[in-house]
Coordinates of C-alpha atoms in Angstrom, one line a residue:
X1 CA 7.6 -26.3 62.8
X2 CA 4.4 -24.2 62.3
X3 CA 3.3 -25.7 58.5
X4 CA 4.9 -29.1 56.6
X5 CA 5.0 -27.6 53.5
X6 CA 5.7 -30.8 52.0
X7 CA 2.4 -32.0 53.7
X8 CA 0.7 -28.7 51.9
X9 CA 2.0 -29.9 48.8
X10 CA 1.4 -33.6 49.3
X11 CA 5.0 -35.1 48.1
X12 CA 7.9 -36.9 49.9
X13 CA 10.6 -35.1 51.7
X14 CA 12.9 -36.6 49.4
X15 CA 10.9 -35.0 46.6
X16 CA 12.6 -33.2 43.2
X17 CA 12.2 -30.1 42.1
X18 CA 10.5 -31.9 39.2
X19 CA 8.1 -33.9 41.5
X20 CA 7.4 -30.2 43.9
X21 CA 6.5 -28.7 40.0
X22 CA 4.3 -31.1 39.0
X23 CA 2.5 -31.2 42.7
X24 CA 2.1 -27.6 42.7
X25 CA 0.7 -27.3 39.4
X26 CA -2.1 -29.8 39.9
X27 CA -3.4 -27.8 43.0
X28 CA -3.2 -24.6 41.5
X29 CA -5.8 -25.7 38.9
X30 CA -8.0 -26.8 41.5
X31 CA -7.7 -24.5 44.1
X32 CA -7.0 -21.1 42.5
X33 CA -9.6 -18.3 42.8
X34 CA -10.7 -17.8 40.0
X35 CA -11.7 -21.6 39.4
X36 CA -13.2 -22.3 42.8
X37 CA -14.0 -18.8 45.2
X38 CA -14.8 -20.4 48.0
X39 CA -12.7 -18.7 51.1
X40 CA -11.4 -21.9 52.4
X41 CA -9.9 -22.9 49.3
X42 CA -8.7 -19.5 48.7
X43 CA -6.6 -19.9 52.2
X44 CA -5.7 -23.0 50.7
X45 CA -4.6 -22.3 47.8
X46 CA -1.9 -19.3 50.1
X47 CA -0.8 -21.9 51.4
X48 CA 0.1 -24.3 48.7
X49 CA 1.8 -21.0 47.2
X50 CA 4.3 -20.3 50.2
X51 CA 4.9 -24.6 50.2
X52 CA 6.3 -23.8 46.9
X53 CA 8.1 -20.6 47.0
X54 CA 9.8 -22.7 49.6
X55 CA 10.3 -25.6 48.6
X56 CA 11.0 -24.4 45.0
X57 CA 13.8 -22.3 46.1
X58 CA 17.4 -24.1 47.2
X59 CA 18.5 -21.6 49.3
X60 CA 15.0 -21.3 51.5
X61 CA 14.3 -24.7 51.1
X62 CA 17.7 -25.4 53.0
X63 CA 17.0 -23.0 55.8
X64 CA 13.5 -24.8 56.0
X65 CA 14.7 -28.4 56.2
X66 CA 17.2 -27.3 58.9
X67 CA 14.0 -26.0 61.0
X68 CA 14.3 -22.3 60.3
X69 CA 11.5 -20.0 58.8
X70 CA 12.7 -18.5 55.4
X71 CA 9.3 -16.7 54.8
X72 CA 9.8 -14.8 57.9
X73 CA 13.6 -14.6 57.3
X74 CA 13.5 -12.9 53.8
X75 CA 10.5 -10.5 54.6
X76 CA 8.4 -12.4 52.5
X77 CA 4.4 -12.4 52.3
X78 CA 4.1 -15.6 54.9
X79 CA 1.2 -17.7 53.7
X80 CA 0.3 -15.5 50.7
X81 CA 3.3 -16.0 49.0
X82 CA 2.8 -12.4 46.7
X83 CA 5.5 -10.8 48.7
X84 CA 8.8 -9.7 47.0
X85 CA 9.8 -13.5 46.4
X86 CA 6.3 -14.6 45.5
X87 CA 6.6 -12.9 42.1
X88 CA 9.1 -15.6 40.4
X89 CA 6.4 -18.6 40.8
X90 CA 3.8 -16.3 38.7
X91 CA 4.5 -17.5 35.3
X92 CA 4.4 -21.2 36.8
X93 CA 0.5 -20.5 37.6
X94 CA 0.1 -19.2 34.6
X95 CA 1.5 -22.5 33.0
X96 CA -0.6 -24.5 35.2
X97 CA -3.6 -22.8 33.9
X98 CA -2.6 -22.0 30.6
X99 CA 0.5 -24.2 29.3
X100 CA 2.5 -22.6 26.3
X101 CA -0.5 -20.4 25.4
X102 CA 1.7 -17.0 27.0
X103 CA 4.2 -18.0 24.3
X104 CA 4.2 -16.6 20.9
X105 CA 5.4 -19.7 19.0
X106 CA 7.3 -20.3 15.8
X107 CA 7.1 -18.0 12.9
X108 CA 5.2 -19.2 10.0
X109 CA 8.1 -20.0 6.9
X110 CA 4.9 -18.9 4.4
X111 CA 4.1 -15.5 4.7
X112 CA 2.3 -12.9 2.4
X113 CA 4.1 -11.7 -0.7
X114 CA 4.6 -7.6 -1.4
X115 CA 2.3 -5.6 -4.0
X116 CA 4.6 -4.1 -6.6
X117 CA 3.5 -1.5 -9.3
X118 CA 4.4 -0.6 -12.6
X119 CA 4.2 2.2 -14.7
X120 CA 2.2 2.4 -18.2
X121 CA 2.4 4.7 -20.7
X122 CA -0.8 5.2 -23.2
X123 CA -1.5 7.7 -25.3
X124 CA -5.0 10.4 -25.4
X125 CA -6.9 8.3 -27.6
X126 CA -6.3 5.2 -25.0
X127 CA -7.5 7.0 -22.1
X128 CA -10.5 8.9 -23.9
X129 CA -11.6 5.5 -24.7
X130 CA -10.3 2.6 -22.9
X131 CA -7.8 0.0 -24.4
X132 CA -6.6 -3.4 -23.6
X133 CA -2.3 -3.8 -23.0
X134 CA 0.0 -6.4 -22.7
X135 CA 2.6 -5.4 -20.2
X136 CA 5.8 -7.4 -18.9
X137 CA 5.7 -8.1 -15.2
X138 CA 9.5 -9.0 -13.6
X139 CA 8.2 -10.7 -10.0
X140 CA 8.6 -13.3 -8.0
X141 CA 6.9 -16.7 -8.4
X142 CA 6.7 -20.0 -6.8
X143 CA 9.4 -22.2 -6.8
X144 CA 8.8 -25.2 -9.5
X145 CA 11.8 -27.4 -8.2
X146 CA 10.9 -27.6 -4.6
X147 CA 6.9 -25.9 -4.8
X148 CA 7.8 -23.6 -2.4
X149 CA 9.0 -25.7 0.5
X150 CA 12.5 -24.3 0.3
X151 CA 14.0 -27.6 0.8
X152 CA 16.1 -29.8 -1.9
X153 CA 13.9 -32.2 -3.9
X154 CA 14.0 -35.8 -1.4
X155 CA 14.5 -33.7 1.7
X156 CA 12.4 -31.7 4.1
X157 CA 12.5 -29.1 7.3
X158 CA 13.6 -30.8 11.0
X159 CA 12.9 -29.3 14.2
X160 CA 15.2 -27.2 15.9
X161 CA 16.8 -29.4 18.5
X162 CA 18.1 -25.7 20.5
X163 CA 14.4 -24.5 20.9
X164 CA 12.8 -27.8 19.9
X165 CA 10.0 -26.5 17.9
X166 CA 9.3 -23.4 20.2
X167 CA 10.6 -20.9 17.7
X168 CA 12.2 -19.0 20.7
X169 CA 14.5 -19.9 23.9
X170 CA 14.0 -18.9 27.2
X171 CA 16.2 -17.6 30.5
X172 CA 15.9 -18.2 33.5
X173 CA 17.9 -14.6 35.9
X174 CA 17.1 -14.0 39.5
X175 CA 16.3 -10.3 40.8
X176 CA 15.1 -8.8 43.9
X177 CA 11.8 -9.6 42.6
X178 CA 12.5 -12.9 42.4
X179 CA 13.2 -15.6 39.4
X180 CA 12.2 -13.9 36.1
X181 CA 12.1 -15.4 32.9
X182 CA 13.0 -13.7 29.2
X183 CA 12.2 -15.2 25.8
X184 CA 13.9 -14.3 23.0
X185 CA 13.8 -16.1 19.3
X186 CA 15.7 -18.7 18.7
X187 CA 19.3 -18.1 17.3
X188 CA 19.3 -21.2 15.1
X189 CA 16.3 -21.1 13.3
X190 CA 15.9 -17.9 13.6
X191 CA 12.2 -18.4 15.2
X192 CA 10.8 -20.7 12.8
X193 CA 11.1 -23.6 14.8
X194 CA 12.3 -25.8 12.0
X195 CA 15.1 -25.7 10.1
X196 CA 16.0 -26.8 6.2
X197 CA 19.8 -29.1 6.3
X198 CA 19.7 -29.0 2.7
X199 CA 18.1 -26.0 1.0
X200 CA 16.5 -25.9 -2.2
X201 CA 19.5 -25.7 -4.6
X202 CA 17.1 -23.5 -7.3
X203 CA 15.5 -20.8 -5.1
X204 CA 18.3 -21.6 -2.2
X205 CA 15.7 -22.0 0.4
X206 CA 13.6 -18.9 -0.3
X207 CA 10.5 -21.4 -2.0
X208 CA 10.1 -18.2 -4.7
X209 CA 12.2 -17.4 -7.7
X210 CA 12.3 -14.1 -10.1
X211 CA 10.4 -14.6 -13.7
X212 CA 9.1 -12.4 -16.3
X213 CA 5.4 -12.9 -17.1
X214 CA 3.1 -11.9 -19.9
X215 CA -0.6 -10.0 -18.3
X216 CA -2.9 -8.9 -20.4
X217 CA -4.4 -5.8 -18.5
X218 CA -7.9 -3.8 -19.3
X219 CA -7.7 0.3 -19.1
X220 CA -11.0 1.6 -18.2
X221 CA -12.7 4.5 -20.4
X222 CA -11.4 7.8 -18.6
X223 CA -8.2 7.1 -16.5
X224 CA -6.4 10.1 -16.1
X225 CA -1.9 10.6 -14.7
X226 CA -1.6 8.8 -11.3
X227 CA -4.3 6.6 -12.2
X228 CA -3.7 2.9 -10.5
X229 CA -5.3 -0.1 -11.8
X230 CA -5.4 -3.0 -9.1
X231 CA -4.4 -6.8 -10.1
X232 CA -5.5 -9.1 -7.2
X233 CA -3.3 -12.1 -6.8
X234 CA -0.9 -10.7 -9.6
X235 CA 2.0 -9.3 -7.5
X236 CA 4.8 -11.4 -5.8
X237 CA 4.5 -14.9 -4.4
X238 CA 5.2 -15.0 -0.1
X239 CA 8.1 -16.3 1.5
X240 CA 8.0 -20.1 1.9
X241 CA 5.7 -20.1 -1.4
X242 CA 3.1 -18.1 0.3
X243 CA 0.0 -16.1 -1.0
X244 CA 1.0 -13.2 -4.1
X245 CA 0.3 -9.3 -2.9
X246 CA -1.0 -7.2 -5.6
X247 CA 0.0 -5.5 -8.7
X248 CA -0.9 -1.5 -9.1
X249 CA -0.2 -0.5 -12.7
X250 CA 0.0 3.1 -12.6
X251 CA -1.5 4.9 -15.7
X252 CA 1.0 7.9 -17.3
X253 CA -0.6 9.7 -20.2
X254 CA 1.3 11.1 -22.8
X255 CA 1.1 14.4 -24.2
X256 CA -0.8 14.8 -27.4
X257 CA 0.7 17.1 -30.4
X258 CA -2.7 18.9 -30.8
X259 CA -5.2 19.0 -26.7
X260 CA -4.4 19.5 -23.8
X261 CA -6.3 17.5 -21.0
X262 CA -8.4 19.7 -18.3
X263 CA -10.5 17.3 -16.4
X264 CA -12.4 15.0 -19.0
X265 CA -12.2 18.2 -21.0
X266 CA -10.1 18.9 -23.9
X267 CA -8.9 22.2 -25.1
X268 CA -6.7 23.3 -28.6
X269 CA -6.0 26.6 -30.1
X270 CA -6.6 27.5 -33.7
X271 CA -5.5 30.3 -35.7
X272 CA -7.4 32.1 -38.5
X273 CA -6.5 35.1 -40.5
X274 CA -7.8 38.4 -39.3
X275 CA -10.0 38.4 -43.0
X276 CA -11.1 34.8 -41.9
X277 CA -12.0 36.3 -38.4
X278 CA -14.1 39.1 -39.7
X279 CA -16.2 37.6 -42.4
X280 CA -16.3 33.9 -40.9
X281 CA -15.2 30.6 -42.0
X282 CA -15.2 26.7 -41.7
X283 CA -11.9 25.4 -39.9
X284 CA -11.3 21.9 -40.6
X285 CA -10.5 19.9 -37.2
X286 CA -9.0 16.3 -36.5
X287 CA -10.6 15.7 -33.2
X288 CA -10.7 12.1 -31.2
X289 CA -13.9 11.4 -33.4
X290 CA -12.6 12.2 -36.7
X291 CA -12.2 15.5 -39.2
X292 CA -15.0 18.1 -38.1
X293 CA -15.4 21.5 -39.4
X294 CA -15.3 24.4 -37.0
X295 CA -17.6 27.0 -37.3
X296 CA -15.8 30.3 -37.2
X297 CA -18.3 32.9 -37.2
X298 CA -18.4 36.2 -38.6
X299 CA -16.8 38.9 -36.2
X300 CA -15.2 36.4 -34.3
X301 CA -12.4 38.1 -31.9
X302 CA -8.9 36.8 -30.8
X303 CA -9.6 34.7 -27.2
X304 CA -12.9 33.6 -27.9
X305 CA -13.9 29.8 -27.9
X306 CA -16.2 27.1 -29.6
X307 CA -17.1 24.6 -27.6
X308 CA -18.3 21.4 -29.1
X309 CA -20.0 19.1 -26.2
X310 CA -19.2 15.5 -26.1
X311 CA -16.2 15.4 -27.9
X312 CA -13.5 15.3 -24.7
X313 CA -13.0 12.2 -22.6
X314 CA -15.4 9.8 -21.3
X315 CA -16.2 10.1 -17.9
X316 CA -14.4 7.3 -15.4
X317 CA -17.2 7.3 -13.5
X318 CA -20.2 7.4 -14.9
X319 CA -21.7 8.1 -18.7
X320 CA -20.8 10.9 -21.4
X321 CA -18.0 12.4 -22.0
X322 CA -16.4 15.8 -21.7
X323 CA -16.5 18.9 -23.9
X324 CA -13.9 19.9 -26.8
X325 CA -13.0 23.7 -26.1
X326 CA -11.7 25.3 -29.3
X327 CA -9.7 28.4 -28.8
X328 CA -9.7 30.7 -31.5
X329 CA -6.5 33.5 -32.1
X330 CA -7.1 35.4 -34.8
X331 CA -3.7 36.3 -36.2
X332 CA -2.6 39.8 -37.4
X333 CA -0.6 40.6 -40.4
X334 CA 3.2 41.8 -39.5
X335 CA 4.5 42.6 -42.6
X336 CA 2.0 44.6 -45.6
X337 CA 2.8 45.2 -49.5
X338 CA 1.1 48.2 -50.5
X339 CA -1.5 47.0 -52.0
X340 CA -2.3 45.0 -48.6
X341 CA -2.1 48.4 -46.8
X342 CA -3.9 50.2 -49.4
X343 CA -6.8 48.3 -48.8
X344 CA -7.0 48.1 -44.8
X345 CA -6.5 52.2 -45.2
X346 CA -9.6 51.9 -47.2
X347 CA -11.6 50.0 -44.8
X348 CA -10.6 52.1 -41.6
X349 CA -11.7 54.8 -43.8
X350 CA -14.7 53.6 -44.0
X351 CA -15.6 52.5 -40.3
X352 CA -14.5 56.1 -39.8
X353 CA -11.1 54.5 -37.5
X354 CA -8.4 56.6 -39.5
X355 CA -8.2 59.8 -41.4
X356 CA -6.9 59.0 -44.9
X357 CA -3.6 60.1 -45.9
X358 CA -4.6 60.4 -49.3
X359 CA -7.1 60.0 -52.1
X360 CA -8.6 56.6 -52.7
X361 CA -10.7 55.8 -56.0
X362 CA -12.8 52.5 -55.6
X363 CA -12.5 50.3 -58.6
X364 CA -15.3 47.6 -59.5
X365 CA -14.6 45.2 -57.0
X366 CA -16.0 45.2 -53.7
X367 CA -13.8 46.3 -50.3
X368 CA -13.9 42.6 -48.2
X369 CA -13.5 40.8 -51.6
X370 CA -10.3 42.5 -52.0
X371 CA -9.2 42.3 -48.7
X372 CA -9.8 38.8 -48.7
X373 CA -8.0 38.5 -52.4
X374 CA -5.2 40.2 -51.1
X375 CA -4.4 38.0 -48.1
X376 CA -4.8 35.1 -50.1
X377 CA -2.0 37.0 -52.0
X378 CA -4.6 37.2 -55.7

């Protein structure tokens, strides 16, 4: 016989499979290559590799004890022990350098809570200049009765006894590449590693429970629709009674009766009579700052604006505010008595728009002062 592989590996002929592990291990973390490069102990360490593909194997290791050659026999990589059989012993060098560290281990029972978001409604005034709300928040909190363990009051988690702590279970199939092994989590504790004989009767394991809270949120000067306000900490509590996600509260602003929002500008549209238009007037409006008179002047046509600066909504970002855009529509008559039409006649008479149907005699009082008289139905 060309090489006692049970010399290579330095155990009895009457060794276990147990005893052939262990053996091989221990030389693989002295001899591998990329621990100690010399060339001699690289040959060495081929060699301790084909002992074990041999002697690890049943079927070879029974044609070996009977004086045959299974390397040779199965086409294998002779002293190298990478050839198709050599394949299955890889993850056992990778435990003899590394343990458990290729594994991934049990799941964690505490885990990160989700952010939720809720909507709130606030009026114009409220997002021109900031308020303070008290909203109602429906989300879930730690568990009081068992603090989040998820097991009943007097009793705690165990370890699995199917994976025994690993959080996942392993298998074992033989290819044509050799012994190849499959993890997969483990069916009974569903990965965790431990599991709870007597859940937490309140929360029924979960270590959260629903409640309804009172928070008392800030809105900023400025928020507009879509708006979202952030609430670190404030959203719901992890599995196992782990660390709370975040709250959004998303701002929706309600229409007002009277502006409409452009930007942090506002706009509104006020009507005056045509009289009103022509010789000017003082429009009383209730703007975000209180009553203010508009100043309509004289001449003033149907689609023109006023603006009045700093009256809109504060900037979000940075100081001031927006403008106030009045809109003024000057409104025309549709129905005349005659003394209403008698009068206009009059006046496009006089700007030379309309030739007169008929005489006109002025009387003592002036041609705008009646106008104005006879809108105001004098």
């Amino acid at each position: 016989m060309a090489t006692d592989y049970y010399a290579v590996l330095g155990v009895r002929r009457d060794a276990s499979q147990d005893e052939i592990k262990k053996a091989f291990r221990r030389l693989a973390r002295e001899l591998h290559p990329d621990v100690n490069p010399d060339p001699k102990t690289q040959e060495r360490f081929k060699e301790i590799n084909a002992a074990y593909e041999v002697l690890s194997d049943p079927q070879k290791k029974q044609v070996y004890d009977l004086g045959g050659d299974p390397l040779s026999a199965s086409g294998g990589g002779g002293a190298g022990g990478f050839g198709a059989g050599g394949f299955g012993n890889f993850s056992d060098i990778m435990d003899a350098f590394f343990g458990n560290a290729a594994q991934r281990g049990p799941r964690s029972r505490t885990r990160r809570g989700q952010d939720a978001m809720i909507r709130l409604e606030i009026d114009l005034n409220e997002a021109a200049f900031g308020t303070t709300k008290d909203i109602q928040v429906d989300t879930a909190v730690v568990c009081n009765t068992c603090s989040g363990e998820g097991a009943a009051p007097g009793t705690s988690a165990q370890t699995c006894d199917m994976c025994r702590g690993r959080g996942e279970v392993s298998q074992v199939t033989r290819s044509f590449l050799g012994q190849v092994m499959t993890s997969r989590p483990c069916p009974q504790c569903q990965g965790f590693g431990t599991v709870v004989p007597t859940p937490c009767p309140e929360c029924a394991g979960d270590g959260r429970i629903r409640s309804r809270r009172t928070l008392t949120v800030k809105i900023p000067a400025g928020v507009d629709n879509g708006t979202r306000i952030q609430l670190a900490g404030e959203g719901e509590v992890g599995p196992g009674g782990g660390p709370p996600g975040d709250l959004y509260v998303e701002i929706h602003e309600l229409p007002h009766a009277v502006f409409q929002r452009r930007g942090d500008d506002l706009h509104c549209t006020v009507t005056v009579p045509m009289t009103a238009a022509a010789l000017g007037t003082k429009c009383p409006l209730e703007t975000l700052d209180g009553l203010e008179d508009i100043d309509i002047r004289p001449g003033t046509q149907s689609g023109q604006s006023v603006p009045l600066h700093g009256r809109g909504i504060t900037h979000l970002r940075g100081g001031g505010r927006g403008d106030l855009i009045v809109h003024v529509e000057v409104m025309t008559p549709s129905k005349l008595d005659a003394e209403q039409e008698r009068l206009l006649r009059e006046l496009s008479k006089l700007r030379g728009e309309e030739r007169p149907l008929g005489q006109f005699q002025p009387g003592q009082q002036g041609l705008f002062s009646r106008l104005k008289d006879a809108f105001n139905g004098r």
